[in-house]
């Protein structure tokens, strides 16, 4: 059975997963870590710093003061640890930072959309790669997977995360009037979520 999704080209999906498997192998780690790659964190924060005019230290303080998840209760060096690769950022934290930077006007709408879609695709690729590697570890016969099976795994993970995010947004919109206003200002349909 071949799954399809309009956002996903099967060849690109295969390449995304293959790259994540290769990156994992290059680390030499036993367990696959599903986290935001340093290059994505660097790109986002260099854009924020450029547009906001803030230093890394000032940006770190602001994120801590605002209680941005992943930064609150930190010792003031978490951004530097993320940028150096000593700490790996969770995908949910990265998504929140994207929305925060967009709401502050520090990234444009097209950059926001591009980064968000890229994050969703990369996260699904990591989840797929981890699932595939775990499946291959358990096989007693010679491990093999077809390109179609890898693409199918990717699309399943992508759609599962998409559904998870939709449920989280619906829950947030029911409970938060500011979130409803923001969604409405972005042209998102909120009527179904607030009933």
Tab-separated table of C-alpha atoms in Angstrom, residues 9-166:
chain	number	residue	atom	x	y	z
A	9	UNK	CA	7.433	14.036	-2.455
A	10	UNK	CA	8.232	10.309	-2.015
A	11	UNK	CA	11.816	10.708	-3.261
A	12	UNK	CA	12.431	13.572	-0.832
A	13	UNK	CA	10.843	11.609	2.015
A	14	UNK	CA	13.198	8.701	1.342
A	15	UNK	CA	16.188	11.064	1.235
A	16	UNK	CA	15.142	12.781	4.495
A	17	UNK	CA	15.015	9.447	6.334
A	18	UNK	CA	18.220	8.151	4.734
A	19	UNK	CA	20.093	11.338	5.767
A	20	UNK	CA	18.868	11.009	9.361
A	21	UNK	CA	20.006	7.374	9.502
A	22	UNK	CA	23.403	8.401	8.129
A	23	UNK	CA	23.703	11.284	10.633
A	24	UNK	CA	22.887	8.901	13.457
A	25	UNK	CA	25.476	6.372	12.283
A	26	UNK	CA	28.093	9.153	12.112
A	27	UNK	CA	27.500	10.024	15.777
A	28	UNK	CA	28.388	6.516	16.929
A	29	UNK	CA	25.582	6.657	19.498
A	30	UNK	CA	23.669	3.556	20.392
A	31	UNK	CA	20.279	5.235	20.834
A	32	UNK	CA	18.718	7.501	18.232
A	33	UNK	CA	18.074	11.008	19.584
A	34	UNK	CA	15.020	12.845	18.218
A	35	UNK	CA	16.039	16.492	18.640
A	36	UNK	CA	16.479	19.674	16.621
A	37	UNK	CA	19.776	19.666	14.707
A	38	UNK	CA	22.244	22.410	15.641
A	39	UNK	CA	22.174	23.897	12.124
A	40	UNK	CA	18.456	24.645	12.451
A	41	UNK	CA	18.907	26.208	15.905
A	42	UNK	CA	21.801	28.354	14.622
A	43	UNK	CA	19.802	29.536	11.608
A	44	UNK	CA	16.779	30.519	13.694
A	45	UNK	CA	18.765	32.368	16.358
A	46	UNK	CA	21.036	34.140	13.902
A	47	UNK	CA	17.899	35.466	12.176
A	48	UNK	CA	16.321	36.531	15.477
A	49	UNK	CA	19.546	38.208	16.653
A	50	UNK	CA	19.957	40.038	13.342
A	51	UNK	CA	16.382	41.319	13.223
A	52	UNK	CA	16.061	42.107	16.957
A	53	UNK	CA	19.552	43.565	17.383
A	54	UNK	CA	19.993	41.579	20.614
A	55	UNK	CA	23.132	39.761	21.691
A	56	UNK	CA	22.944	36.071	22.594
A	57	UNK	CA	23.186	36.942	26.291
A	58	UNK	CA	20.338	39.485	26.108
A	59	UNK	CA	18.215	37.083	24.059
A	60	UNK	CA	18.870	34.327	26.594
A	61	UNK	CA	17.768	36.576	29.454
A	62	UNK	CA	14.597	37.593	27.620
A	63	UNK	CA	13.663	33.970	26.901
A	64	UNK	CA	14.240	33.057	30.546
A	65	UNK	CA	12.254	36.062	31.829
A	66	UNK	CA	9.346	35.247	29.520
A	67	UNK	CA	9.356	31.663	30.758
A	68	UNK	CA	9.722	30.231	27.260
A	69	UNK	CA	9.655	26.487	27.762
A	70	UNK	CA	13.144	25.033	27.522
A	71	UNK	CA	14.665	28.281	28.832
A	72	UNK	CA	12.893	28.909	32.117
A	73	UNK	CA	14.625	27.487	35.164
A	74	UNK	CA	17.860	27.465	33.141
A	75	UNK	CA	21.124	28.806	34.448
A	76	UNK	CA	21.388	31.455	31.738
A	77	UNK	CA	23.576	29.484	29.376
A	78	UNK	CA	21.057	27.245	27.682
A	79	UNK	CA	21.081	29.140	24.367
A	80	UNK	CA	24.857	28.835	24.182
A	81	UNK	CA	24.597	25.109	24.943
A	82	UNK	CA	21.986	24.699	22.196
A	83	UNK	CA	24.128	26.625	19.704
A	84	UNK	CA	27.274	24.671	20.580
A	85	UNK	CA	25.502	21.310	20.395
A	86	UNK	CA	26.193	20.459	24.068
A	87	UNK	CA	22.433	20.386	24.641
A	88	UNK	CA	19.890	19.265	22.077
A	89	UNK	CA	16.665	21.233	21.747
A	90	UNK	CA	13.328	19.390	21.817
A	91	UNK	CA	11.145	19.850	18.745
A	92	UNK	CA	8.262	21.312	20.794
A	93	UNK	CA	10.593	24.007	22.139
A	94	UNK	CA	11.767	24.833	18.618
A	95	UNK	CA	8.155	25.120	17.393
A	96	UNK	CA	7.295	27.461	20.283
A	97	UNK	CA	10.336	29.605	19.508
A	98	UNK	CA	9.302	29.862	15.858
A	99	UNK	CA	5.830	31.087	16.829
A	100	UNK	CA	7.315	33.481	19.388
A	101	UNK	CA	9.804	34.955	16.884
A	102	UNK	CA	7.030	35.331	14.301
A	103	UNK	CA	4.704	37.027	16.811
A	104	UNK	CA	7.538	39.444	17.715
A	105	UNK	CA	8.035	40.255	14.023
A	106	UNK	CA	11.598	38.925	14.054
A	107	UNK	CA	10.979	36.513	11.183
A	108	UNK	CA	8.811	37.149	8.145
A	109	UNK	CA	5.754	35.084	7.290
A	110	UNK	CA	7.455	33.250	4.426
A	111	UNK	CA	10.521	32.436	6.572
A	112	UNK	CA	8.201	31.285	9.375
A	113	UNK	CA	6.278	28.966	7.038
A	114	UNK	CA	9.482	27.637	5.471
A	115	UNK	CA	11.115	26.936	8.851
A	116	UNK	CA	7.964	25.374	10.282
A	117	UNK	CA	7.442	23.020	7.342
A	118	UNK	CA	11.145	22.139	7.385
A	119	UNK	CA	10.909	21.377	11.102
A	120	UNK	CA	7.856	19.164	10.611
A	121	UNK	CA	9.565	17.227	7.819
A	122	UNK	CA	12.848	16.843	9.696
A	123	UNK	CA	11.099	15.705	12.883
A	124	UNK	CA	9.096	13.100	10.946
A	125	UNK	CA	12.315	11.919	9.275
A	126	UNK	CA	13.991	11.479	12.660
A	127	UNK	CA	11.017	9.611	14.099
A	128	UNK	CA	10.922	7.384	11.016
A	129	UNK	CA	14.659	6.726	11.110
A	130	UNK	CA	14.483	5.762	14.781
A	131	UNK	CA	11.512	3.460	14.137
A	132	UNK	CA	13.259	1.818	11.173
A	133	UNK	CA	16.554	1.326	13.026
A	134	UNK	CA	14.734	-0.196	16.004
A	135	UNK	CA	12.835	-2.525	13.662
A	136	UNK	CA	16.071	-3.582	11.947
A	137	UNK	CA	17.748	-4.299	15.316
A	138	UNK	CA	14.979	-6.754	16.211
A	139	UNK	CA	15.114	-8.694	12.927
A	140	UNK	CA	16.811	-12.055	13.114
A	141	UNK	CA	17.127	-12.474	9.344
A	142	UNK	CA	19.143	-10.193	7.082
A	143	UNK	CA	17.692	-6.683	7.502
A	144	UNK	CA	16.066	-5.155	4.438
A	145	UNK	CA	13.523	-2.481	3.731
A	146	UNK	CA	12.239	-1.222	0.415
A	147	UNK	CA	12.161	2.453	-0.500
A	148	UNK	CA	8.359	2.230	-0.484
A	149	UNK	CA	8.328	0.942	3.107
A	150	UNK	CA	10.629	3.778	4.213
A	151	UNK	CA	8.415	6.388	2.515
A	152	UNK	CA	5.309	4.793	4.034
A	153	UNK	CA	6.895	4.949	7.502
A	154	UNK	CA	7.799	8.617	6.966
A	155	UNK	CA	4.278	9.569	5.878
A	156	UNK	CA	2.729	7.688	8.814
A	157	UNK	CA	4.976	9.576	11.262
A	158	UNK	CA	4.346	12.904	9.519
A	159	UNK	CA	0.556	12.453	9.627
A	160	UNK	CA	0.626	11.214	13.249
A	161	UNK	CA	2.553	14.323	14.358
A	162	UNK	CA	0.227	16.532	12.303
A	163	UNK	CA	-2.796	15.048	14.087
A	164	UNK	CA	-1.091	15.418	17.473
A	165	UNK	CA	-0.398	19.110	16.773
A	166	UNK	CA	-3.985	19.700	15.592
